[in-house]
PDB file of C-alpha atoms in Angstrom:
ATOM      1  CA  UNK A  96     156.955 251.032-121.804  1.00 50.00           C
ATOM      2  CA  UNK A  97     156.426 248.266-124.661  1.00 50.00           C
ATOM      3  CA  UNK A  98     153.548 246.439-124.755  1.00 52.00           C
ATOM      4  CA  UNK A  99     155.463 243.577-124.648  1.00 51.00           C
ATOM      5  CA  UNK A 100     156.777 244.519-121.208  1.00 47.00           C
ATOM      6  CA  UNK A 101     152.973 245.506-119.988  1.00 48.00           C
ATOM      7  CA  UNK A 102     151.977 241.805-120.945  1.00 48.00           C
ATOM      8  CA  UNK A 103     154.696 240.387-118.788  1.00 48.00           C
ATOM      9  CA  UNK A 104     153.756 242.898-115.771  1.00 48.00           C
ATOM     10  CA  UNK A 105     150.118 242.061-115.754  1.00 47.00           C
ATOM     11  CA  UNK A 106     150.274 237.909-114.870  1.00 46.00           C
ATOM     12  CA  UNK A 107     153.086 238.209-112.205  1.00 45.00           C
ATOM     13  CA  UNK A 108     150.759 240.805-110.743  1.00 48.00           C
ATOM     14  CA  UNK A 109     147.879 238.358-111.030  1.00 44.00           C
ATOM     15  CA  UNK A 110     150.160 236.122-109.861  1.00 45.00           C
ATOM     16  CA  UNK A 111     151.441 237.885-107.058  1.00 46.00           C
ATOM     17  CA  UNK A 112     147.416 239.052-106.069  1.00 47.00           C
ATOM     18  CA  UNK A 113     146.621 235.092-105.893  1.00 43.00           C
ATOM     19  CA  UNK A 114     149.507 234.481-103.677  1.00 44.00           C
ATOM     20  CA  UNK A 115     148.718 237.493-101.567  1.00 51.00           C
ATOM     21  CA  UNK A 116     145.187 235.855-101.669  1.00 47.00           C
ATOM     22  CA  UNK A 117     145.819 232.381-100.770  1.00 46.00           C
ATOM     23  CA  UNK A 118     147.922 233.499 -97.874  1.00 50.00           C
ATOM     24  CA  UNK A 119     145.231 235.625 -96.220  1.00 49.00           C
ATOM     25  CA  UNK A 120     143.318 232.520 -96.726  1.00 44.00           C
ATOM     26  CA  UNK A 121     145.925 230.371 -95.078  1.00 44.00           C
ATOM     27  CA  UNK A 122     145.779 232.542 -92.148  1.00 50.00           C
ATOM     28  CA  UNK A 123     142.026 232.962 -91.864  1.00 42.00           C
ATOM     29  CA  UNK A 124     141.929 229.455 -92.398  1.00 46.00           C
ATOM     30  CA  UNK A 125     144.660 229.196 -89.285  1.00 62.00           C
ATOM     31  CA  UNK A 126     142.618 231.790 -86.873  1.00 63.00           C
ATOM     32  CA  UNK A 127     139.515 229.464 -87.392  1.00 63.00           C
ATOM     33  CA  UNK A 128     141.176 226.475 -86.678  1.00 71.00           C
ATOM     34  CA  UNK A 129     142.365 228.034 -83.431  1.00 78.00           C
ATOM     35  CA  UNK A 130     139.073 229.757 -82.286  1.00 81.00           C
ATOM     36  CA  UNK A 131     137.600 227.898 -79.184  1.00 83.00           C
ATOM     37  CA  UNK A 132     134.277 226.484 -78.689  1.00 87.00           C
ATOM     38  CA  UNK A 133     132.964 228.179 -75.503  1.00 92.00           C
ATOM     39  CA  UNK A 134     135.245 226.222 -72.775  1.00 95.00           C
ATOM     40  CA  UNK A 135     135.357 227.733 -69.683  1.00 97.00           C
ATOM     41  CA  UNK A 136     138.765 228.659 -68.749  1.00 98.00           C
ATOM     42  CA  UNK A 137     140.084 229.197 -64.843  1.00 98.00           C
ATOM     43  CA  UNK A 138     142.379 232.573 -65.485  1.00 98.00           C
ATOM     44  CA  UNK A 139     144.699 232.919 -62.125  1.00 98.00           C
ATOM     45  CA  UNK A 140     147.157 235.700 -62.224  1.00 97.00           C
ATOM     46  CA  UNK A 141     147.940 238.075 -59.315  1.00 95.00           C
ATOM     47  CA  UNK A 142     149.032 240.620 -62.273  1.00 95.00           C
ATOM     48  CA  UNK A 143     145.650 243.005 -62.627  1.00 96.00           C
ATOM     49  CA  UNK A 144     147.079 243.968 -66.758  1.00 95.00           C
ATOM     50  CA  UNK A 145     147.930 240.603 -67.438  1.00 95.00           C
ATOM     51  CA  UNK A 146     144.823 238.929 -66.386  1.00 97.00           C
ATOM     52  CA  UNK A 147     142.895 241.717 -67.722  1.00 97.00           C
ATOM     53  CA  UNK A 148     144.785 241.079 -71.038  1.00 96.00           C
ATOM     54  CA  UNK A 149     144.724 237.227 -70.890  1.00 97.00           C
ATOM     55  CA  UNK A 150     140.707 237.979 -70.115  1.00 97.00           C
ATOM     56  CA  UNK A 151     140.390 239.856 -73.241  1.00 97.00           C
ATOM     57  CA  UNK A 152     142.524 237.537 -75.484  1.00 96.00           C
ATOM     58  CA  UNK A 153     140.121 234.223 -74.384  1.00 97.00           C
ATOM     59  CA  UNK A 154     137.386 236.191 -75.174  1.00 96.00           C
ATOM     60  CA  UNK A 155     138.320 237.016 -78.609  1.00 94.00           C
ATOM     61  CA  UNK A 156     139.134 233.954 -79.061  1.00 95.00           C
ATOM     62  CA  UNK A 157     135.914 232.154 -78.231  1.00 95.00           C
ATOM     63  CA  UNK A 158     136.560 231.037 -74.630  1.00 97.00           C
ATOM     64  CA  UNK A 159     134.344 231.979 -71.039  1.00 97.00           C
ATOM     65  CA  UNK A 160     137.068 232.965 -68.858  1.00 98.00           C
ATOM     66  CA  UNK A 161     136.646 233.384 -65.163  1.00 98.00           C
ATOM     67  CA  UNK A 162     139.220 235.850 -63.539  1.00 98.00           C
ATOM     68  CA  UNK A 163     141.100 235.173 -60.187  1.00 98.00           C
ATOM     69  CA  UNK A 164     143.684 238.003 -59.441  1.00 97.00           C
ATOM     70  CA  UNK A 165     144.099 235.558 -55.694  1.00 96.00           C
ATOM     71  CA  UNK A 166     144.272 231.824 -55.171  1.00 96.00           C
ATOM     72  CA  UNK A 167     141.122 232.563 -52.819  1.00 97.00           C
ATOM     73  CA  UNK A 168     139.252 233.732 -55.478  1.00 98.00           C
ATOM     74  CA  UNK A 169     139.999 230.739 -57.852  1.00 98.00           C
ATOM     75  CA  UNK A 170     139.431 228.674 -55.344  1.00 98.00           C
ATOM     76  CA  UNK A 171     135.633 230.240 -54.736  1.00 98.00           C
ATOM     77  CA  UNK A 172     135.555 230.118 -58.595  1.00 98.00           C
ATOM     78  CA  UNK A 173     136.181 226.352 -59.252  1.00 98.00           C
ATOM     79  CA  UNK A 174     134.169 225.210 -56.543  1.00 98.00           C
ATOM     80  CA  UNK A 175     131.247 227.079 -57.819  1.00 97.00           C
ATOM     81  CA  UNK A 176     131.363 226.223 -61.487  1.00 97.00           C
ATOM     82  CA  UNK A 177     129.629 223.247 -62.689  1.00 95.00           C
ATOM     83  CA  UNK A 178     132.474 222.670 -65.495  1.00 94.00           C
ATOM     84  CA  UNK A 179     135.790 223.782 -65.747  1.00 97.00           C
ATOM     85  CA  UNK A 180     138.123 222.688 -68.940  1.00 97.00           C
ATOM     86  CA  UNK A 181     141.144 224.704 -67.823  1.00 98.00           C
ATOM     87  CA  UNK A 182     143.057 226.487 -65.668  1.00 98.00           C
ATOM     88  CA  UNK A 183     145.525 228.789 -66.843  1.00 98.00           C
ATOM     89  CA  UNK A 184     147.477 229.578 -63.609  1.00 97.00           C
ATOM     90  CA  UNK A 185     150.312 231.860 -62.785  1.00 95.00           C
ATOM     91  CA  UNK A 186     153.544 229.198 -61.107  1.00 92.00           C
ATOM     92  CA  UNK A 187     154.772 231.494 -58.576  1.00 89.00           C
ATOM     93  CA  UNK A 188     152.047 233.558 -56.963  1.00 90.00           C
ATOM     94  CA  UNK A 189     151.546 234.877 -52.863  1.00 89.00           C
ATOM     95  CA  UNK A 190     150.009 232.523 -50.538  1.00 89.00           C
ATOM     96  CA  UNK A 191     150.258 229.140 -52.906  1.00 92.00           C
ATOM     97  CA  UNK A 192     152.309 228.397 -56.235  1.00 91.00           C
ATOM     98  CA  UNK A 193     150.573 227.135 -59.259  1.00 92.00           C
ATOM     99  CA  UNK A 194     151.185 223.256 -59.086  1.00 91.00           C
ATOM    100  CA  UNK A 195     149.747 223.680 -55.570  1.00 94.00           C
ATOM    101  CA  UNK A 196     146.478 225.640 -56.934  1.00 96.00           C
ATOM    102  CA  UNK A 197     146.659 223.050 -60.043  1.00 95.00           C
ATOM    103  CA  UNK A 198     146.463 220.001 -57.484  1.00 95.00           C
ATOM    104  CA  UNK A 199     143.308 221.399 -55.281  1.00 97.00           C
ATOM    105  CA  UNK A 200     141.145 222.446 -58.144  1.00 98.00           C
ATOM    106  CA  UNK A 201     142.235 219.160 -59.446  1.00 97.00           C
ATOM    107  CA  UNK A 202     140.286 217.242 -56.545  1.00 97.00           C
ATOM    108  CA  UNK A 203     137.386 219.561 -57.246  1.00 97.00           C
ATOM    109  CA  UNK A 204     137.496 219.045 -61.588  1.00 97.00           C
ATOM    110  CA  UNK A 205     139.657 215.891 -61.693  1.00 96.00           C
ATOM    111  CA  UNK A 206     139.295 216.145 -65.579  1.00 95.00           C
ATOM    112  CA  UNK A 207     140.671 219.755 -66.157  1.00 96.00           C
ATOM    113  CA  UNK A 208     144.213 220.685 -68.614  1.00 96.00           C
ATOM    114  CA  UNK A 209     146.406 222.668 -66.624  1.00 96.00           C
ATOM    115  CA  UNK A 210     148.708 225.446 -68.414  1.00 96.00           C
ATOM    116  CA  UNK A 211     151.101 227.547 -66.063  1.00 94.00           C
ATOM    117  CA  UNK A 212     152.485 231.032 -67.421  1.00 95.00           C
ATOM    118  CA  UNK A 213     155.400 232.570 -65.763  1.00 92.00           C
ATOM    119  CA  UNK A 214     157.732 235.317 -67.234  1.00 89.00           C
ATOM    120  CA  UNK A 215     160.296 232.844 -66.557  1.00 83.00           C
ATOM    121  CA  UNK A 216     161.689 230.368 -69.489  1.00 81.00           C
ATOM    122  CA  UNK A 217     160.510 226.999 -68.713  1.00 74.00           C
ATOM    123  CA  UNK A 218     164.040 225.915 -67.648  1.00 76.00           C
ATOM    124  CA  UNK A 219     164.467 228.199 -64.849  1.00 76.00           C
ATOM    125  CA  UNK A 220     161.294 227.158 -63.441  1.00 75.00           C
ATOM    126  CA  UNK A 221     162.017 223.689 -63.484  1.00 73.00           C
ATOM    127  CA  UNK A 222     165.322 223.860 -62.369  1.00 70.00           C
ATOM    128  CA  UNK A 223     164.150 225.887 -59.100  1.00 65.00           C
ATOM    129  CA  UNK A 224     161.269 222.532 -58.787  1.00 64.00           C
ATOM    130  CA  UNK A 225     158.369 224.480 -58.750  1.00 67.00           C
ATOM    131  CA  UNK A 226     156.900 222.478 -61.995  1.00 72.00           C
ATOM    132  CA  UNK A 227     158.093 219.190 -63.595  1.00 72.00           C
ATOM    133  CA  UNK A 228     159.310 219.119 -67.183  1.00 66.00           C
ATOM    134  CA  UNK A 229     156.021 217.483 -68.901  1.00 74.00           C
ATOM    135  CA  UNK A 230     153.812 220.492 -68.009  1.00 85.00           C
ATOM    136  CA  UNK A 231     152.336 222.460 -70.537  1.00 89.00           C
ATOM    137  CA  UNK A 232     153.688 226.024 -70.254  1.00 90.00           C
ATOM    138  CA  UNK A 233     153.345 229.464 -71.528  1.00 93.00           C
ATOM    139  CA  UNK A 234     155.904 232.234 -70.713  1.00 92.00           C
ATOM    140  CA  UNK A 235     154.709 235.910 -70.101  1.00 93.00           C
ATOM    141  CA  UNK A 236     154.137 238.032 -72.468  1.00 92.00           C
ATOM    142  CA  UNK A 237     152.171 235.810 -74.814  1.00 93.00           C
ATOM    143  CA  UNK A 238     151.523 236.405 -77.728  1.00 92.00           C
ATOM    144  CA  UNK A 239     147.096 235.865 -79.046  1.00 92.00           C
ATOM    145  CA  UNK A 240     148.557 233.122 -81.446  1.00 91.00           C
ATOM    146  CA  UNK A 241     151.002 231.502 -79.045  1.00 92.00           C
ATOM    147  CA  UNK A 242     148.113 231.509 -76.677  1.00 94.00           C
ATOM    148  CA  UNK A 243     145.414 230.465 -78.543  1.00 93.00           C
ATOM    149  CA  UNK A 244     148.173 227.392 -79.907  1.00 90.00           C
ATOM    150  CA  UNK A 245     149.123 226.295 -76.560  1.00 92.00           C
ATOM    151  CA  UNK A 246     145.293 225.975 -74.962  1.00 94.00           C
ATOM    152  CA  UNK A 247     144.200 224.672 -78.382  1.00 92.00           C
ATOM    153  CA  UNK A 248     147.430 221.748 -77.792  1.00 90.00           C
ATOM    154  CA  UNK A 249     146.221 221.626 -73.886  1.00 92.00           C
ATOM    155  CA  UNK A 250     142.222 220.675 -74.337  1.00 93.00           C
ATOM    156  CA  UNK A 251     143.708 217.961 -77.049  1.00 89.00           C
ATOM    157  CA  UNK A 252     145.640 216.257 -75.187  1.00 84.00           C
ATOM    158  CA  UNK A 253     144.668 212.915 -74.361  1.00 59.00           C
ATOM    159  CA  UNK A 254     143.646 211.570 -70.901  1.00 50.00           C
ATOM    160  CA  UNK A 255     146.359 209.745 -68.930  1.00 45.00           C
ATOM    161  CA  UNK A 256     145.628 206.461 -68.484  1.00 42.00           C
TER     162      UNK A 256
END
């Protein structure tokens, strides 16, 4: 190898290193931006791995959740917690669906985000009018990032009027 050719090697790696670099910034930067800042999240799923999962994920991400595998449970939960920024609630669960267990801890938190998960797309659950169209929504499995986007996109959004 000439040393011609070793001169021309050594700034595309240098090059390449402060790409790699400003990338891993770029996605710290990214994972900071969608760390929480201790809301207390509602978690109702009647799947134990999924709400154990869903548990772990807000956790990691900087949120208090409080599990409900029933809509009894959630129920006992809201009413006993002195703030609640959102509920994260299964749609189609035994005993009540999730716009049903949206609208009741609603009357006791009238200023929580709702975000319904279902492993069904978002079009299949709004064509069988379980949820309207303008919800926020999350379909099973989630991903942490996906997650972390939509709640981050949820607490944002503005108050209706």
């Amino acid at each position: 190898v000439s040393i011609a050719s070793r001169a021309k090697a050594r700034p595309s790696r240098s090059i390449s290193r402060c790409w790699r670099t400003q990338r891993r910034w770029t996605r710290l930067r990214s994972r900071a931006a969608l760390q929480a800042n201790g809301e207390t999240i509602l978690v109702v799923e009647d799947d134990p791995a999924i709400l154990r999962l869903a548990g772990k994920l807000l956790n990691d991400l900087g949120y208090r959740p409080l599990l409900a595998a029933e809509v009894e449970k959630a129920l006992e939960l809201a009413t006993e917690a002195d703030m609640l920024q959102l509920l994260l609630t299964d749609v189609i669960m035994p005993r009540m669906n999730g716009a049903e267990l949206a609208n009741t801890v609603q009357a006791i938190h009238p200023d929580i985000k709702v975000v319904y998960m279902s492993g069904y797309t978002a079009d299949v659950i709004a064509n069988k009018g379980v949820l309207n169209c303008d919800v926020t929504y999350i379909q099973k499995p989630f991903s942490r990032n996906s997650l972390a986007v939509t709640l981050k996109k949820a607490l944002a959004q503005a108050e209706a009027p």
